[in-house]
Amino acid sequence: MKIGRNDLCPCGSGKKYKKCCYPKTFEDKSNLKDYNTEYDYDYEDVDEDELLGSLENFNDQEFMFQIMNSLHKMTLDRKSHIKEYYKIRKMHSDIVNTMVRYHENGKFEQRIDNSHVYKDEHLLNNKEKLTFIDSSFDLDTREGVQALYDILIYKISPNINCITENFIQSHRYRKPEKVEFLHSMLDSTIGLFEIIKTDFDEGYVYLKEIFTGVEYKIVDVALSGSQIHDDFYMYTRLITYHDISFNTGLSLTFDKKDSFIKTHIKTNKKDYKPEGELLRFIQLYNYFSKNPNKLKMLVNTIH
């Protein structure tokens, strides 16, 4: 007798199979790994035919989607550019974790230099040029933590210092690759992107920045397997190191049909200025954090 995921578990626990013995059974077969480690992985021991054969017992759409994503990852992880991508992500993760501890230990003070405003008589007399930004980051949410540390770690505005800049100036790292990577972080770009296309076989995602029209090719194993990328915009930061580009942890998604995002794009396209990114950042975060109807995507969340 075939056991469905929603059937009672045959072990007699009274729980559904998917909540009881099934995860243990499948975990033994899939041997999935944590991709945030620095090691390369060998999946030769994974029997993909056996894995696919086990799917005949289930017809849960979400389950099937997750399994296909897992198989997709196992295939991509053998490719040289994906292995290099994981090494770079590991270095990025190590550096960012060090920066977070640096801030938590009270070693970084963010300063805003507004001296040019008070010295510029034209700005003082033109109130439309002065915009006061109001926002608070909910640190009980993932997007709140990501937004706060994006502003602390990266150069969000010319007149605001950041931890990356601090690490470079203080010669925090001696290894050339880490020094070089700090400069890649400092030169990173943030913006609102539309996904032009995806490359399922190579793990690439092609993006176009809404306001500048600049196009990028990034590695994103999970998003390259998504089938709904035409429906949303993504606000995120991109880092490029050794010809490999990827997006950081910050990722705010907006439904293209949402009236707020339509108005936001229309308003900012009229008078787009790169130095206005901090204001756009806060506007998008404020809306995203308070919007009860956030766009939910069924994608593999492991990058």
mmCIF file of C-alpha atoms in Angstrom:
data_model
loop_
_atom_site.group_PDB
_atom_site.id
_atom_site.type_symbol
_atom_site.label_atom_id
_atom_site.label_comp_id
_atom_site.label_asym_id
_atom_site.label_seq_id
_atom_site.Cartn_x
_atom_site.Cartn_y
_atom_site.Cartn_z
ATOM 1 C CA MET A 1 0.000 0.000 0.000
ATOM 2 C CA LYS A 2 1.351 3.419 -0.947
ATOM 3 C CA ILE A 3 1.448 6.003 1.825
ATOM 4 C CA GLY A 4 0.425 9.598 1.048
ATOM 5 C CA ARG A 5 2.000 12.516 2.871
ATOM 6 C CA ASN A 6 -1.331 13.392 4.498
ATOM 7 C CA ASP A 7 -2.122 9.811 5.567
ATOM 8 C CA LEU A 8 -1.648 8.678 9.151
ATOM 9 C CA CYS A 9 1.913 7.562 9.814
ATOM 10 C CA PRO A 10 2.202 3.722 9.820
ATOM 11 C CA CYS A 11 4.324 3.909 13.001
ATOM 12 C CA GLY A 12 1.120 4.431 15.004
ATOM 13 C CA SER A 13 1.984 7.888 16.384
ATOM 14 C CA GLY A 14 -1.356 9.333 15.245
ATOM 15 C CA LYS A 15 0.424 12.070 13.286
ATOM 16 C CA LYS A 16 0.329 12.599 9.551
ATOM 17 C CA TYR A 17 3.118 10.809 7.676
ATOM 18 C CA LYS A 18 4.634 14.124 6.444
ATOM 19 C CA LYS A 19 4.891 15.352 10.059
ATOM 20 C CA CYS A 20 6.329 12.145 11.472
ATOM 21 C CA CYS A 21 8.502 9.439 9.864
ATOM 22 C CA TYR A 22 8.505 10.762 6.298
ATOM 23 C CA PRO A 23 11.042 13.604 6.884
ATOM 24 C CA LYS A 24 13.490 11.141 8.474
ATOM 25 C CA THR A 25 13.103 8.698 5.576
ATOM 26 C CA PHE A 26 13.584 11.322 2.932
ATOM 27 C CA GLU A 27 16.441 13.051 4.733
ATOM 28 C CA ASP A 28 18.399 9.790 4.640
ATOM 29 C CA LYS A 29 17.950 9.601 0.881
ATOM 30 C CA SER A 30 18.592 13.202 -0.128
ATOM 31 C CA ASN A 31 21.714 13.899 1.925
ATOM 32 C CA LEU A 32 21.236 17.633 1.423
ATOM 33 C CA LYS A 33 24.005 19.907 2.723
ATOM 34 C CA ASP A 34 24.387 23.341 4.232
ATOM 35 C CA TYR A 35 25.706 25.514 1.410
ATOM 36 C CA ASN A 36 27.032 28.191 3.708
ATOM 37 C CA THR A 37 30.132 26.134 4.539
ATOM 38 C CA GLU A 38 33.447 26.491 2.774
ATOM 39 C CA TYR A 39 33.693 22.911 1.567
ATOM 40 C CA ASP A 40 33.084 21.478 -1.873
ATOM 41 C CA TYR A 41 30.582 18.643 -2.027
ATOM 42 C CA ASP A 42 30.497 15.364 -3.874
ATOM 43 C CA TYR A 43 27.020 14.084 -4.670
ATOM 44 C CA GLU A 44 28.103 10.873 -6.338
ATOM 45 C CA ASP A 45 26.560 8.930 -3.445
ATOM 46 C CA VAL A 46 23.101 10.377 -4.104
ATOM 47 C CA ASP A 47 20.929 7.983 -6.113
ATOM 48 C CA GLU A 48 18.791 10.389 -8.171
ATOM 49 C CA ASP A 49 16.829 7.571 -9.831
ATOM 50 C CA GLU A 50 15.829 6.281 -6.414
ATOM 51 C CA LEU A 51 14.956 9.818 -5.349
ATOM 52 C CA LEU A 52 12.731 10.356 -8.368
ATOM 53 C CA GLY A 53 11.187 6.916 -7.956
ATOM 54 C CA SER A 54 10.031 7.796 -4.454
ATOM 55 C CA LEU A 55 7.947 10.681 -5.841
ATOM 56 C CA GLU A 56 5.247 8.324 -7.122
ATOM 57 C CA ASN A 57 3.966 8.057 -3.550
ATOM 58 C CA PHE A 58 3.178 11.755 -3.365
ATOM 59 C CA ASN A 59 1.095 14.311 -5.241
ATOM 60 C CA ASP A 60 1.665 17.352 -3.011
ATOM 61 C CA GLN A 61 2.502 20.269 -5.340
ATOM 62 C CA GLU A 62 4.664 22.147 -2.843
ATOM 63 C CA PHE A 63 6.539 18.970 -1.996
ATOM 64 C CA MET A 64 7.157 18.233 -5.676
ATOM 65 C CA PHE A 65 8.398 21.779 -6.212
ATOM 66 C CA GLN A 66 10.882 21.489 -3.349
ATOM 67 C CA ILE A 67 12.151 18.125 -4.603
ATOM 68 C CA MET A 68 12.721 19.466 -8.105
ATOM 69 C CA ASN A 69 14.575 22.439 -6.616
ATOM 70 C CA SER A 70 16.775 20.047 -4.648
ATOM 71 C CA LEU A 71 17.579 18.034 -7.776
ATOM 72 C CA HIS A 72 18.239 21.293 -9.608
ATOM 73 C CA LYS A 73 20.744 22.307 -6.912
ATOM 74 C CA MET A 74 22.501 18.952 -6.960
ATOM 75 C CA THR A 75 22.994 19.259 -10.707
ATOM 76 C CA LEU A 76 24.240 22.852 -10.560
ATOM 77 C CA ASP A 77 26.573 22.256 -7.628
ATOM 78 C CA ARG A 78 28.867 20.174 -9.832
ATOM 79 C CA LYS A 79 29.560 23.163 -12.107
ATOM 80 C CA SER A 80 32.810 25.082 -11.593
ATOM 81 C CA HIS A 81 31.245 28.576 -11.575
ATOM 82 C CA ILE A 82 28.724 27.502 -8.938
ATOM 83 C CA LYS A 83 31.478 26.076 -6.739
ATOM 84 C CA GLU A 84 33.341 29.365 -7.065
ATOM 85 C CA TYR A 85 30.132 31.227 -6.254
ATOM 86 C CA TYR A 86 29.709 29.263 -3.001
ATOM 87 C CA LYS A 87 33.313 30.053 -1.995
ATOM 88 C CA ILE A 88 32.680 33.751 -2.577
ATOM 89 C CA ARG A 89 29.410 33.624 -0.643
ATOM 90 C CA LYS A 90 31.256 31.922 2.205
ATOM 91 C CA MET A 91 33.857 34.700 2.303
ATOM 92 C CA HIS A 92 31.096 37.319 2.167
ATOM 93 C CA SER A 93 29.258 35.607 5.026
ATOM 94 C CA ASP A 94 32.417 35.466 7.172
ATOM 95 C CA ILE A 95 33.170 39.147 6.614
ATOM 96 C CA VAL A 96 29.594 40.270 7.263
ATOM 97 C CA ASN A 97 29.409 38.227 10.476
ATOM 98 C CA THR A 98 32.622 39.915 11.639
ATOM 99 C CA MET A 99 31.116 43.311 10.813
ATOM 100 C CA VAL A 100 27.937 42.532 12.748
ATOM 101 C CA ARG A 101 29.972 41.580 15.835
ATOM 102 C CA TYR A 102 32.078 44.718 15.344
ATOM 103 C CA HIS A 103 28.917 46.840 15.488
ATOM 104 C CA GLU A 104 27.374 44.901 18.366
ATOM 105 C CA ASN A 105 30.561 45.416 20.394
ATOM 106 C CA GLY A 106 30.165 49.171 20.018
ATOM 107 C CA LYS A 107 33.223 49.633 17.798
ATOM 108 C CA PHE A 108 31.423 51.431 14.972
ATOM 109 C CA GLU A 109 29.657 54.776 15.096
ATOM 110 C CA GLN A 110 27.709 55.820 12.052
ATOM 111 C CA ARG A 111 28.044 59.509 11.275
ATOM 112 C CA ILE A 112 26.070 61.702 8.916
ATOM 113 C CA ASP A 113 27.860 64.723 7.494
ATOM 114 C CA ASN A 114 25.287 67.418 6.720
ATOM 115 C CA SER A 115 27.788 70.276 6.788
ATOM 116 C CA HIS A 116 27.325 70.920 3.077
ATOM 117 C CA VAL A 117 23.603 71.573 3.650
ATOM 118 C CA TYR A 118 24.214 74.306 6.188
ATOM 119 C CA LYS A 119 26.922 75.884 4.062
ATOM 120 C CA ASP A 120 24.768 75.912 0.911
ATOM 121 C CA GLU A 121 22.527 78.971 1.012
ATOM 122 C CA HIS A 122 20.537 77.739 -1.999
ATOM 123 C CA LEU A 123 19.633 74.494 -0.214
ATOM 124 C CA LEU A 124 18.634 76.312 2.945
ATOM 125 C CA ASN A 125 16.289 78.566 0.995
ATOM 126 C CA ASN A 126 14.802 75.748 -1.074
ATOM 127 C CA LYS A 127 12.775 73.550 1.271
ATOM 128 C CA GLU A 128 11.915 71.114 -1.518
ATOM 129 C CA LYS A 129 15.561 70.071 -1.593
ATOM 130 C CA LEU A 130 15.552 69.103 2.098
ATOM 131 C CA THR A 131 13.866 65.796 2.917
ATOM 132 C CA PHE A 132 13.700 64.397 6.426
ATOM 133 C CA ILE A 133 13.760 60.616 6.444
ATOM 134 C CA ASP A 134 11.688 58.797 9.049
ATOM 135 C CA SER A 135 11.990 55.064 9.547
ATOM 136 C CA SER A 136 12.509 52.461 12.231
ATOM 137 C CA PHE A 137 13.680 48.926 11.566
ATOM 138 C CA ASP A 138 11.758 46.104 13.199
ATOM 139 C CA LEU A 139 14.571 43.873 14.419
ATOM 140 C CA ASP A 140 12.109 41.071 15.139
ATOM 141 C CA THR A 141 11.732 40.559 11.387
ATOM 142 C CA ARG A 142 14.256 39.294 8.879
ATOM 143 C CA GLU A 143 13.766 42.225 6.512
ATOM 144 C CA GLY A 144 14.185 44.698 9.397
ATOM 145 C CA VAL A 145 17.558 43.233 10.409
ATOM 146 C CA GLN A 146 18.690 43.016 6.780
ATOM 147 C CA ALA A 147 17.689 46.618 6.069
ATOM 148 C CA LEU A 148 19.449 47.975 9.160
ATOM 149 C CA TYR A 149 22.699 46.160 8.456
ATOM 150 C CA ASP A 150 22.607 47.075 4.789
ATOM 151 C CA ILE A 151 22.740 50.732 5.826
ATOM 152 C CA LEU A 152 25.463 50.058 8.407
ATOM 153 C CA ILE A 153 27.689 47.843 6.260
ATOM 154 C CA TYR A 154 27.395 49.358 2.784
ATOM 155 C CA LYS A 155 27.777 52.863 1.367
ATOM 156 C CA ILE A 156 24.162 53.949 1.095
ATOM 157 C CA SER A 157 24.920 57.688 0.746
ATOM 158 C CA PRO A 158 28.061 59.762 0.019
ATOM 159 C CA ASN A 159 27.757 61.673 3.310
ATOM 160 C CA ILE A 160 27.261 58.611 5.561
ATOM 161 C CA ASN A 161 30.143 56.403 6.661
ATOM 162 C CA CYS A 162 29.876 52.600 6.717
ATOM 163 C CA ILE A 163 31.612 49.608 8.277
ATOM 164 C CA THR A 164 33.112 48.439 4.963
ATOM 165 C CA GLU A 165 34.754 51.823 4.525
ATOM 166 C CA ASN A 166 35.996 51.619 8.125
ATOM 167 C CA PHE A 167 37.501 48.149 7.574
ATOM 168 C CA ILE A 168 39.338 49.348 4.462
ATOM 169 C CA GLN A 169 40.748 52.476 6.116
ATOM 170 C CA SER A 170 41.849 50.607 9.258
ATOM 171 C CA HIS A 171 43.471 47.776 7.235
ATOM 172 C CA ARG A 172 41.356 45.227 9.061
ATOM 173 C CA TYR A 173 42.392 42.430 6.678
ATOM 174 C CA ARG A 174 45.823 41.621 5.297
ATOM 175 C CA LYS A 175 44.943 38.858 2.847
ATOM 176 C CA PRO A 176 44.763 40.370 -0.666
ATOM 177 C CA GLU A 177 41.558 38.507 -1.562
ATOM 178 C CA LYS A 178 39.713 39.905 1.464
ATOM 179 C CA VAL A 179 41.004 43.428 0.865
ATOM 180 C CA GLU A 180 39.871 43.141 -2.750
ATOM 181 C CA PHE A 181 36.501 41.814 -1.653
ATOM 182 C CA LEU A 182 35.993 44.751 0.730
ATOM 183 C CA HIS A 183 36.400 47.073 -2.255
ATOM 184 C CA SER A 184 33.833 45.000 -4.156
ATOM 185 C CA MET A 185 31.444 45.477 -1.229
ATOM 186 C CA LEU A 186 32.117 49.213 -1.191
ATOM 187 C CA ASP A 187 31.466 49.408 -4.956
ATOM 188 C CA SER A 188 28.273 47.327 -4.740
ATOM 189 C CA THR A 189 25.031 48.653 -6.150
ATOM 190 C CA ILE A 190 21.509 48.649 -4.760
ATOM 191 C CA GLY A 191 18.324 49.165 -6.713
ATOM 192 C CA LEU A 192 14.898 48.057 -7.838
ATOM 193 C CA PHE A 193 15.232 45.292 -10.412
ATOM 194 C CA GLU A 194 13.059 43.531 -12.930
ATOM 195 C CA ILE A 195 13.947 39.947 -13.830
ATOM 196 C CA ILE A 196 14.402 39.772 -17.600
ATOM 197 C CA LYS A 197 15.041 36.032 -17.857
ATOM 198 C CA THR A 198 16.511 33.077 -16.012
ATOM 199 C CA ASP A 199 18.963 30.368 -17.029
ATOM 200 C CA PHE A 200 17.786 27.195 -15.304
ATOM 201 C CA ASP A 201 20.676 25.065 -16.565
ATOM 202 C CA GLU A 202 23.469 27.399 -15.380
ATOM 203 C CA GLY A 203 21.866 29.045 -12.326
ATOM 204 C CA TYR A 204 21.933 32.580 -13.744
ATOM 205 C CA VAL A 205 19.332 35.316 -13.347
ATOM 206 C CA TYR A 206 19.305 38.361 -15.644
ATOM 207 C CA LEU A 207 18.218 41.637 -14.045
ATOM 208 C CA LYS A 208 17.457 45.139 -15.294
ATOM 209 C CA GLU A 209 17.533 48.121 -12.928
ATOM 210 C CA ILE A 210 14.266 50.011 -13.293
ATOM 211 C CA PHE A 211 15.602 53.572 -13.145
ATOM 212 C CA THR A 212 18.995 53.283 -14.862
ATOM 213 C CA GLY A 213 18.223 50.520 -17.363
ATOM 214 C CA VAL A 214 21.561 48.843 -16.540
ATOM 215 C CA GLU A 215 21.444 45.053 -16.925
ATOM 216 C CA TYR A 216 23.183 42.496 -14.719
ATOM 217 C CA LYS A 217 23.774 38.742 -14.747
ATOM 218 C CA ILE A 218 23.849 37.263 -11.250
ATOM 219 C CA VAL A 219 24.171 33.767 -9.835
ATOM 220 C CA ASP A 220 21.088 32.753 -7.861
ATOM 221 C CA VAL A 221 20.492 29.013 -7.802
ATOM 222 C CA ALA A 222 17.067 29.274 -6.181
ATOM 223 C CA LEU A 223 15.674 32.138 -8.252
ATOM 224 C CA SER A 224 16.942 30.638 -11.513
ATOM 225 C CA GLY A 225 14.429 27.831 -10.939
ATOM 226 C CA SER A 226 11.481 30.129 -10.236
ATOM 227 C CA GLN A 227 8.548 30.146 -12.642
ATOM 228 C CA ILE A 228 6.886 33.354 -11.370
ATOM 229 C CA HIS A 229 9.652 35.897 -11.868
ATOM 230 C CA ASP A 230 7.553 37.922 -14.329
ATOM 231 C CA ASP A 231 5.190 38.928 -11.533
ATOM 232 C CA PHE A 232 7.425 40.945 -9.226
ATOM 233 C CA TYR A 233 10.167 43.528 -8.799
ATOM 234 C CA MET A 234 13.043 42.880 -6.427
ATOM 235 C CA TYR A 235 14.856 45.513 -4.376
ATOM 236 C CA THR A 236 18.274 44.143 -3.478
ATOM 237 C CA ARG A 237 22.012 44.834 -3.409
ATOM 238 C CA LEU A 238 24.418 43.327 -5.947
ATOM 239 C CA ILE A 239 28.104 42.577 -5.395
ATOM 240 C CA THR A 240 30.525 41.630 -8.171
ATOM 241 C CA TYR A 241 33.790 39.828 -7.398
ATOM 242 C CA HIS A 242 36.000 38.082 -9.969
ATOM 243 C CA ASP A 243 33.284 38.311 -12.646
ATOM 244 C CA ILE A 244 30.686 36.636 -10.419
ATOM 245 C CA SER A 245 27.771 38.802 -9.328
ATOM 246 C CA PHE A 246 25.277 37.890 -6.617
ATOM 247 C CA ASN A 247 22.658 39.564 -4.460
ATOM 248 C CA THR A 248 23.025 40.081 -0.729
ATOM 249 C CA GLY A 249 20.629 39.031 2.038
ATOM 250 C CA LEU A 250 18.444 42.119 1.580
ATOM 251 C CA SER A 251 15.582 41.274 -0.767
ATOM 252 C CA LEU A 252 12.278 43.146 -0.765
ATOM 253 C CA THR A 253 9.788 41.895 -3.357
ATOM 254 C CA PHE A 254 6.887 43.885 -4.783
ATOM 255 C CA ASP A 255 3.989 42.732 -6.935
ATOM 256 C CA LYS A 256 4.152 44.564 -10.274
ATOM 257 C CA LYS A 257 0.416 45.233 -10.069
ATOM 258 C CA ASP A 258 0.702 46.953 -6.686
ATOM 259 C CA SER A 259 -0.458 50.580 -6.928
ATOM 260 C CA PHE A 260 2.258 51.774 -4.527
ATOM 261 C CA ILE A 261 5.124 50.388 -6.581
ATOM 262 C CA LYS A 262 3.596 51.743 -9.802
ATOM 263 C CA THR A 263 3.421 55.225 -8.283
ATOM 264 C CA HIS A 264 6.914 54.894 -6.807
ATOM 265 C CA ILE A 265 8.394 54.080 -10.204
ATOM 266 C CA LYS A 266 6.465 56.796 -12.028
ATOM 267 C CA THR A 267 7.434 59.472 -9.481
ATOM 268 C CA ASN A 268 11.124 58.594 -9.348
ATOM 269 C CA LYS A 269 11.530 58.197 -13.098
ATOM 270 C CA LYS A 270 10.601 61.872 -13.550
ATOM 271 C CA ASP A 271 13.540 63.128 -11.524
ATOM 272 C CA TYR A 272 15.908 60.231 -10.934
ATOM 273 C CA LYS A 273 19.133 61.010 -9.069
ATOM 274 C CA PRO A 274 21.558 58.318 -7.838
ATOM 275 C CA GLU A 275 22.151 60.251 -4.602
ATOM 276 C CA GLY A 276 18.456 59.861 -3.752
ATOM 277 C CA GLU A 277 18.829 56.108 -3.159
ATOM 278 C CA LEU A 278 18.628 56.356 0.639
ATOM 279 C CA LEU A 279 15.210 57.998 0.406
ATOM 280 C CA ARG A 280 14.005 55.364 -2.080
ATOM 281 C CA PHE A 281 15.414 52.655 0.200
ATOM 282 C CA ILE A 282 13.441 53.946 3.200
ATOM 283 C CA GLN A 283 10.241 54.435 1.187
ATOM 284 C CA LEU A 284 10.357 50.871 -0.118
ATOM 285 C CA TYR A 285 11.267 49.365 3.265
ATOM 286 C CA ASN A 286 8.529 51.308 5.083
ATOM 287 C CA TYR A 287 5.907 50.110 2.636
ATOM 288 C CA PHE A 288 7.153 46.526 2.517
ATOM 289 C CA SER A 289 7.323 46.190 6.313
ATOM 290 C CA LYS A 290 3.776 47.500 6.806
ATOM 291 C CA ASN A 291 2.132 45.774 3.862
ATOM 292 C CA PRO A 292 0.002 42.843 5.102
ATOM 293 C CA ASN A 293 -0.305 41.438 1.584
ATOM 294 C CA LYS A 294 3.377 40.842 0.909
ATOM 295 C CA LEU A 295 4.163 38.896 -2.202
ATOM 296 C CA LYS A 296 4.864 35.305 -1.227
ATOM 297 C CA MET A 297 7.053 33.252 -3.536
ATOM 298 C CA LEU A 298 7.330 29.477 -3.545
ATOM 299 C CA VAL A 299 11.066 29.209 -4.056
ATOM 300 C CA ASN A 300 13.912 27.366 -2.458
ATOM 301 C CA THR A 301 15.176 29.850 0.130
ATOM 302 C CA ILE A 302 18.720 28.414 0.239
ATOM 303 C CA HIS A 303 20.932 30.399 -2.118
#
